[in-house]
Coordinates of C-alpha atoms and ligand atoms in Angstrom, one line a residue:
X969 CA 12.2 -24.1 24.3
X970 CA 12.6 -25.5 20.8
X971 CA 10.3 -25.8 17.9
X972 CA 9.3 -29.3 18.6
X973 CA 8.1 -28.4 22.1
X974 CA 5.5 -26.0 20.7
X975 CA 4.5 -28.4 18.0
X976 CA 3.9 -31.1 20.5
X977 CA 1.8 -28.8 22.7
X978 CA -0.4 -27.9 19.7
X979 CA -0.8 -31.4 18.6
X980 CA -1.7 -32.6 22.0
X981 CA -4.3 -30.0 22.9
X982 CA -5.5 -28.5 19.6
X983 CA -8.0 -29.6 17.0
X984 CA -6.1 -30.6 13.9
X985 CA -8.0 -28.5 11.4
X986 CA -4.8 -27.1 9.9
X987 CA -1.6 -28.6 8.6
X988 CA 0.9 -25.7 9.1
X989 CA 4.5 -25.7 8.0
X990 CA 6.5 -26.7 11.1
X991 CA 7.8 -23.3 11.9
X992 CA 6.9 -21.6 15.2
X993 CA 7.0 -17.8 14.9
X994 CA 7.3 -15.4 17.7
X995 CA 8.2 -12.1 16.1
X996 CA 7.5 -10.1 13.0
X997 CA 8.6 -6.8 11.5
X998 CA 7.8 -5.6 8.0
X999 CA 8.2 -8.4 5.5
X1000 CA 10.2 -10.5 8.0
X1001 CA 9.2 -13.0 10.7
X1002 CA 11.4 -14.9 13.2
X1003 CA 10.9 -18.4 14.7
X1004 CA 11.6 -19.5 18.2
X1005 CA 15.0 -20.7 17.3
X1006 CA 16.0 -17.3 16.0
X1007 CA 15.8 -18.1 12.3
X1008 CA 14.5 -15.3 10.0
X1009 CA 12.1 -15.7 7.1
X1010 CA 10.6 -13.6 4.4
X1011 CA 6.9 -14.0 4.8
X1012 CA 5.5 -14.7 1.3
X1013 CA 1.9 -15.4 2.6
X1014 CA 1.2 -12.3 4.6
X1015 CA -1.4 -14.3 6.6
X1016 CA -3.4 -14.8 3.4
X1017 CA -3.1 -11.1 2.7
X1018 CA -4.1 -9.8 6.1
X1019 CA -0.7 -8.2 6.7
X1020 CA -0.4 -6.3 3.4
X1021 CA 1.0 -3.4 5.5
X1022 CA 3.8 -5.6 6.8
X1023 CA 4.1 -7.2 10.2
X1024 CA 3.6 -4.9 13.3
X1025 CA 3.4 -1.7 11.3
X1026 CA 4.5 0.9 13.9
X1027 CA 1.7 3.4 13.2
X1028 CA -1.0 0.8 13.4
X1029 CA 0.6 -0.6 16.5
X1030 CA 0.7 2.8 18.1
X1031 CA -3.0 3.3 17.3
X1032 CA -3.9 0.0 18.8
X1033 CA -1.9 0.8 22.0
X1034 CA -3.5 4.2 22.3
X1035 CA -7.0 3.0 21.7
X1036 CA -6.5 0.1 24.1
X1037 CA -5.8 2.7 26.8
X1038 CA -9.0 4.6 26.1
X1039 CA -11.8 2.3 25.1
X1040 CA -12.0 -1.2 23.4
X1041 CA -15.5 -2.3 23.3
X1042 CA -18.9 -0.8 23.8
X1043 CA -21.1 -3.1 21.7
X1044 CA -23.4 -1.4 19.3
X1045 CA -25.9 -0.9 22.1
X1046 CA -24.1 2.5 22.4
X1047 CA -22.2 4.6 20.0
X1048 CA -18.5 5.2 19.9
X1049 CA -16.4 8.0 18.5
X1050 CA -14.5 6.0 16.0
X1051 CA -17.2 4.2 14.0
X1052 CA -18.6 7.2 12.0
X1053 CA -15.1 8.2 10.9
X1054 CA -14.3 4.7 9.7
X1055 CA -17.5 4.7 7.7
X1056 CA -16.8 8.0 6.2
X1057 CA -13.2 7.2 5.3
X1058 CA -14.1 3.8 3.9
X1059 CA -16.9 5.3 1.8
X1060 CA -14.6 8.1 0.5
X1061 CA -11.8 5.7 -0.3
X1062 CA -14.0 3.1 -2.2
X1063 CA -16.7 5.3 -3.5
X1064 CA -19.4 3.5 -1.5
X1065 CA -22.5 4.8 0.2
X1066 CA -22.9 2.6 3.2
X1067 CA -20.8 0.4 5.4
X1068 CA -21.6 -2.5 7.7
X1069 CA -18.7 -3.5 9.9
X1070 CA -18.1 -7.1 11.0
X1071 CA -15.2 -9.1 12.3
X1072 CA -14.2 -12.0 10.1
X1073 CA -14.4 -12.3 6.4
X1074 CA -16.9 -15.1 6.6
X1075 CA -19.2 -12.9 8.7
X1076 CA -19.1 -10.2 6.0
X1077 CA -20.1 -12.9 3.5
X1078 CA -23.0 -14.1 5.7
X1079 CA -24.0 -10.5 6.1
X1080 CA -24.2 -9.8 2.4
X1081 CA -26.2 -13.0 1.9
X1082 CA -28.8 -11.7 4.3
X1083 CA -28.8 -8.3 2.8
X1084 CA -29.2 -9.3 -0.8
X1085 CA -31.9 -11.8 0.0
X1086 CA -33.8 -9.2 1.9
X1087 CA -33.2 -6.7 -1.0
X1088 CA -34.6 -9.4 -3.3
X1089 CA -37.9 -9.7 -1.3
X1090 CA -38.4 -6.0 -0.3
X1091 CA -37.1 -4.2 -3.4
X1092 CA -36.9 -6.6 -6.4
X1093 CA -40.1 -8.4 -5.5
X1094 CA -38.9 -12.0 -5.4
X1095 CA -41.5 -14.3 -3.8
X1096 CA -40.8 -15.1 -0.2
X1097 CA -38.1 -17.8 0.3
X1098 CA -37.3 -18.1 -3.4
X1099 CA -34.3 -15.9 -3.6
X1100 CA -31.3 -17.4 -5.4
X1101 CA -27.7 -16.4 -5.2
X1102 CA -25.3 -17.4 -8.0
X1103 CA -21.7 -18.3 -7.0
X1104 CA -18.8 -19.7 -8.9
X1105 CA -17.2 -23.1 -9.0
X1106 CA -14.0 -23.4 -6.9
X1107 CA -15.0 -20.3 -4.9
X1108 CA -13.7 -19.6 -1.5
X1109 CA -15.7 -17.3 0.8
X1110 CA -15.0 -18.7 4.2
X1111 CA -15.9 -21.6 6.5
X1112 CA -19.4 -21.1 8.0
X1113 CA -22.1 -23.6 7.3
X1114 CA -24.0 -21.4 4.8
X1115 CA -20.7 -20.7 3.0
X1116 CA -19.3 -24.2 2.8
X1117 CA -22.7 -25.3 1.7
X1118 CA -22.2 -23.5 -1.6
X1119 CA -18.6 -24.5 -2.0
X1120 CA -17.7 -26.9 -4.7
X1121 CA -14.8 -28.3 -2.8
X1122 CA -15.8 -31.7 -1.4
X1123 CA -13.5 -31.5 1.5
X1124 CA -14.9 -28.2 2.7
X1125 CA -18.4 -29.8 2.9
X1126 CA -17.7 -33.5 3.7
X1127 CA -19.5 -34.4 6.9
X1128 CA -21.0 -31.0 7.6
X1129 CA -24.4 -31.1 5.9
X1130 CA -27.3 -30.4 5.7
X1131 CA -26.7 -27.1 4.0
X1132 CA -28.8 -24.0 3.2
X1133 CA -30.6 -24.0 -0.1
X1134 CA -30.7 -21.0 -2.5
X1135 CA -27.3 -21.1 -4.1
X1136 CA -26.3 -22.1 -7.6
X1137 CA -22.7 -22.6 -8.9
X1138 CA -21.5 -21.7 -12.4
X1139 CA -18.0 -21.9 -13.9
X1140 CA -15.7 -19.0 -13.0
X1141 CA -14.7 -16.7 -15.8
X1142 CA -17.6 -17.5 -18.0
X1143 CA -19.9 -14.5 -18.4
X1144 CA -22.2 -16.4 -20.7
X1145 CA -22.8 -19.0 -18.0
X1146 CA -24.0 -16.2 -15.7
X1147 CA -26.4 -14.9 -18.3
X1148 CA -27.9 -18.4 -18.7
X1149 CA -28.1 -19.1 -15.0
X1150 CA -30.0 -15.9 -14.0
X1151 CA -33.7 -16.4 -13.3
X1152 CA -36.4 -13.9 -12.1
X1153 CA -35.6 -15.1 -8.6
X1154 CA -31.8 -14.4 -8.8
X1155 CA -30.9 -11.7 -6.3
X1156 CA -27.1 -11.7 -6.4
X1157 CA -24.0 -12.9 -8.0
X1158 CA -21.1 -13.4 -5.6
X1159 CA -17.7 -13.7 -7.1
X1160 CA -14.0 -13.2 -6.3
X1161 CA -12.2 -11.0 -8.9
X1162 CA -9.3 -13.5 -8.8
X1163 CA -9.8 -16.8 -7.1
X1164 CA -7.1 -16.9 -4.5
X1165 CA -7.7 -20.1 -2.6
X1166 CA -8.5 -22.0 -5.8
X1167 CA -4.9 -21.3 -6.8
X1168 CA -4.7 -17.7 -8.0
X1169 CA -7.1 -18.3 -10.9
X1170 CA -7.5 -15.3 -13.2
X1171 CA -10.7 -14.8 -15.2
X1172 CA -10.4 -13.8 -18.9
X1173 CA -9.8 -10.1 -19.5
X1174 CA -13.1 -8.3 -19.6
X1175 CA -15.0 -10.7 -17.4
X1176 CA -15.8 -8.3 -14.6
X1177 CA -16.9 -5.8 -17.1
X1178 CA -19.2 -8.4 -18.7
X1179 CA -20.7 -9.6 -15.5
X1180 CA -21.2 -6.0 -14.4
X1181 CA -23.3 -5.3 -17.5
X1182 CA -25.2 -8.6 -17.2
X1183 CA -26.1 -7.9 -13.5
X1184 CA -27.1 -4.4 -14.4
X1185 CA -29.4 -5.5 -17.2
X1186 CA -31.1 -8.3 -15.1
X1187 CA -31.4 -6.4 -11.9
X1188 CA -29.0 -8.7 -10.0
X1189 CA -26.7 -7.4 -7.3
X1190 CA -23.1 -7.8 -8.2
X1191 CA -21.1 -8.7 -5.0
X1192 CA -17.3 -8.8 -5.3
X1193 CA -15.5 -10.6 -2.5
X1194 CA -12.4 -8.5 -2.3
X1195 CA -11.4 -9.9 1.1
X1196 CA -8.2 -11.2 -0.4
X1197 CA -7.8 -9.2 -3.6
X1198 CA -8.7 -5.9 -2.1
X1199 CA -6.7 -3.2 -0.3
X1200 CA -3.8 -3.1 -2.7
X1201 CA -3.0 -6.7 -3.1
X1202 CA -3.4 -6.7 -6.9
X1203 CA -1.8 -3.3 -7.5
X1204 CA -5.0 -1.4 -7.3
X1205 CA -6.9 -0.5 -4.1
X1206 CA -9.7 -2.8 -5.3
X1207 CA -9.2 -5.4 -8.0
X1208 CA -12.4 -4.2 -9.7
X1209 CA -10.5 -1.1 -10.8
X1210 CA -8.4 -3.1 -13.2
X1211 CA -11.5 -3.3 -15.4
X1212 CA -13.0 0.1 -14.4
X1213 CA -16.1 -1.4 -12.9
X1214 CA -17.9 -0.8 -9.6
X1215 CA -19.7 -3.6 -7.7
X1216 CA -23.0 -3.0 -6.0
X1217 CA -21.5 -4.6 -2.9
X1218 CA -17.8 -5.1 -2.1
X1219 CA -16.5 -7.2 0.8
X1220 CA -13.3 -6.3 2.5
X1221 CA -11.5 -7.9 5.5
X1222 CA -8.1 -9.3 6.1
X1223 CA -5.8 -6.3 5.5
X1224 CA -8.5 -3.9 6.7
X1225 CA -6.8 -4.1 10.1
X1226 CA -3.2 -4.7 8.8
X1227 CA -3.3 -8.0 10.7
X1228 CA -3.8 -6.6 14.1
X1229 CA -7.3 -7.5 14.7
X1230 CA -10.2 -9.2 12.8
X1231 CA -12.1 -6.5 11.0
X1232 CA -14.3 -6.9 7.9
X1233 CA -16.8 -4.7 6.2
X1234 CA -19.6 -4.8 3.7
X1235 CA -19.5 -1.8 1.5
X1236 CA -22.5 -1.0 -0.7
X1237 CA -24.8 1.4 -2.4
X1238 CA -27.6 2.7 -0.4
X1239 CA -30.2 0.4 -1.8
X1240 CA -28.7 -2.9 -0.6
X1241 CA -27.5 -2.1 3.0
X1242 CA -30.5 0.2 3.2
X1243 CA -32.8 -2.9 3.7
X1244 CA -31.4 -3.5 7.2
X1245 CA -33.6 -2.2 10.0
X1246 CA -32.7 -2.0 13.7
X1247 CA -32.6 -5.5 15.1
X1248 CA -32.1 -7.3 11.7
X1249 CA -28.5 -8.0 12.1
X1250 CA -25.6 -7.5 14.5
X1251 CA -22.4 -8.5 16.2
X1252 CA -21.1 -7.9 19.7
X1253 CA -17.6 -7.0 18.4
X1254 CA -18.5 -5.6 15.0
X1255 CA -17.7 -1.9 14.7
X1256 CA -16.0 -1.7 18.1
X1257 CA -13.8 1.3 18.8
X1258 CA -10.6 -0.7 18.8
X1259 CA -11.4 -2.3 15.4
X1260 CA -12.4 1.0 14.0
X1261 CA -9.3 2.9 15.2
X1262 CA -7.0 0.2 14.0
X1263 CA -8.7 0.0 10.6
X1264 CA -8.6 3.7 10.1
X1265 CA -4.8 3.7 10.5
X1266 CA -4.4 0.5 8.5
X1267 CA -6.1 2.1 5.5
X1268 CA -4.4 5.4 6.0
X1269 CA -0.9 3.9 5.9
X1270 CA -1.8 1.8 2.9
X1271 CA -2.6 5.0 1.0
X1272 CA -0.1 7.4 2.5
X1273 CA 2.9 5.1 2.2
X1274 CA 2.2 4.2 -1.4
X1275 CA 1.7 0.5 -0.8
X1276 CA -0.8 0.1 -3.6
X1277 CA 1.5 1.6 -6.2
X1278 CA 4.4 -0.4 -4.8
X1279 CA 2.3 -3.6 -5.2
X1280 CA 1.8 -2.8 -8.8
X1281 CA 5.4 -2.0 -9.5
X1282 CA 7.0 -4.8 -7.4
X1283 CA 4.4 -7.3 -8.6
X1284 CA 5.3 -6.6 -12.3
X1285 CA 9.0 -6.9 -11.5
X1286 CA 8.6 -10.1 -9.5
X1287 CA 6.4 -11.7 -12.1
X1288 CA 8.9 -10.9 -14.9
X1289 CA 11.7 -12.4 -12.8
X1290 CA 9.7 -15.5 -12.1
X1291 CA 8.9 -15.9 -15.8
X1292 CA 12.6 -16.0 -16.6
X1293 CA 13.1 -19.1 -14.5
X1294 CA 13.8 -22.1 -16.6
X1295 CA 12.4 -25.0 -14.6
X1296 CA 11.2 -28.5 -15.6
X1297 CA 8.5 -28.3 -12.9
X1298 CA 6.5 -25.2 -13.9
X1299 CA 3.3 -25.3 -15.8
X1300 CA 2.3 -21.7 -15.5
X1301 CA 3.1 -18.5 -13.7
X1302 CA 0.2 -16.0 -13.3
X1303 CA -0.9 -13.2 -11.1
X1304 CA -1.7 -9.5 -10.7
X1305 CA 0.2 -7.1 -8.5
X1306 CA 1.6 -9.1 -5.6
X1307 CA -0.9 -11.9 -5.9
X1308 CA 1.1 -14.5 -7.8
X1309 CA 0.8 -18.2 -8.2
X1310 CA 3.2 -20.8 -9.7
X1311 CA 1.4 -23.8 -10.9
X1312 CA 3.6 -26.9 -11.0
X1313 CA 3.3 -29.8 -13.3
X1314 CA 1.7 -32.9 -11.8
X1315 CA 5.0 -34.8 -12.1
X1316 CA 6.7 -32.2 -9.9
X1317 CA 5.4 -34.1 -6.9
X1318 CA 3.2 -31.4 -5.3
X1319 CA 3.8 -27.9 -4.1
X1320 CA 4.2 -28.8 -0.5
X1321 CA 7.7 -30.2 -1.0
X1322 CA 8.8 -27.0 -2.7
X1323 CA 7.3 -24.9 0.2
X1324 CA 9.4 -27.0 2.6
X1325 CA 12.5 -26.4 0.4
X1326 CA 11.8 -22.6 0.3
X1327 CA 11.4 -22.6 4.1
X1328 CA 14.8 -24.2 4.5
X1329 CA 16.2 -21.2 2.5
X1330 CA 14.3 -18.6 4.5
X1331 CA 11.1 -18.1 2.6
X1332 CA 7.7 -18.9 4.0
X1333 CA 5.2 -19.9 1.4
X1334 CA 2.1 -22.0 1.5
X1335 CA 0.8 -24.4 -1.2
X1336 CA -2.8 -23.9 -2.3
X1337 CA -4.3 -27.2 -3.3
X1338 CA -1.8 -29.7 -4.6
X1339 CA 0.1 -27.9 -7.3
X1340 CA 0.2 -24.2 -6.7
X1341 CA 2.7 -22.2 -4.8
X1342 CA 1.3 -18.8 -3.9
X1343 CA 3.5 -15.7 -3.5
X1344 CA 1.8 -12.8 -1.7
X1345 CA 4.4 -10.9 0.3
X1346 CA 3.5 -7.7 2.3
X1347 CA 3.0 -4.8 -0.1
X1348 CA 6.1 -3.0 1.3
X1349 CA 8.5 -5.4 -0.3
X1350 CA 11.4 -3.7 -2.2
X1351 CA 13.3 -4.7 -5.3
X1352 CA 16.3 -5.7 -3.3
X1353 CA 14.1 -8.1 -1.2
X1354 CA 12.7 -9.6 -4.4
X1355 CA 16.2 -10.1 -5.8
X1356 CA 17.2 -11.8 -2.5
X1357 CA 14.1 -14.1 -2.7
X1358 CA 14.5 -14.8 -6.4
X1359 CA 17.9 -16.4 -5.9
X1360 CA 16.4 -18.8 -3.5
X1361 CA 13.2 -19.4 -5.4
X1362 CA 15.2 -20.1 -8.6
X1363 CA 17.5 -22.6 -6.8
X1364 CA 14.6 -24.5 -5.3
X1365 CA 12.7 -24.6 -8.6
X1366 CA 15.6 -25.7 -10.7
X1367 CA 17.3 -28.1 -8.2
Ligands
LIG2112 C1 -10.1 -15.3 3.7 C2 -11.2 -15.1 2.8 C3 -12.5 -15.2 3.3 C4 -12.9 -15.5 4.7 O1 -12.3 -14.7 5.6 P1 -12.1 -15.1 7.2 O2 -11.7 -13.9 7.9 O3 -11.1 -16.2 7.2 O4 -13.5 -15.6 7.6 C5 -13.6 -14.9 2.4 N1 -13.3 -14.7 1.1 C6 -12.1 -14.6 0.6 C7 -11.9 -14.4 -0.9 C8 -11.0 -14.9 1.4 O5 -9.8 -14.9 0.9

């Protein structure tokens, strides 16, 4: 069966809510994936950073197989022997007090919205139904109705209203704007340390430190969405560490399972997640033994195998190589660790064409918006792999 056969099947029976590159993959190992025609590619997207540990990491795979033989799902109506350990290990690793496990990233975001609103009413004393959450322009936090409702991307919202009230958007990277936007009814500030989907947008140095101080002073919960930036991607376990701050609530997902299974979590201090009482919130699959076992191994290998340090080292090396490219198409190259974006000039004709060119040379990348190519390989990438990729990237960007 060739590539076109699979594409035709998808097009005929599937909803067209994605526009993937026309490559049909059926195998992955480490940084590499293979298509149905046997071609090999270096995966420079890592499933939007869900496979930081590399494809089909053998230890995570073994855990999944072992756990599948024992017990997969109990629902939270009963307890399981994995959940408490995942809590403990996540808390110890991230210096958190409490954990609430969910499945997708969007569910973690929805969960924190509920938690900080309830915190606002029960702890801060905001009048009923007045709680306000501040978000940033060009945010990406997922695709549910509440979340797209506070997106500033018209396409994410077009045709999907009406939306939930209670959100206010301010410019990203502008601490003064946050200060001005806070009112007595503000309960939380939800922000990505680096805006990934917006095109790897980095805030000015000191931003997280400033917003940390502002939230502290105004009694507003600082919520960092580290679903993409977390778990080693930027060269630290959490991106907040670059500025030595600690959020009140941190959201993780994606690489939390190393790409085997959807697992997300809300990590917080006692005060915020402490507002949930039995029956307030739940999920059939959230915190299931399979998810917990897989996550425990996924975070263990991340630490044990030095992936966070490797992301820092290889990211710096890769960034310096990219900055040496002399190309008439490049406007800016930016990034932290292995979260790197190349912004092309408008006259370059869009990032999609370059991604097609890179695919033809064995590199899988995805454009974000019109003009940014994102490079986010698995965190196990080596210098030799980067050198191999650089030859190809340079030729596509200078052709
Ligand atoms: C991917 C992502 C989400 C949503 O995660 P899903 O698992 O796709 O629901 C939320 N926030 C950020 C920053 C993300 O990158």
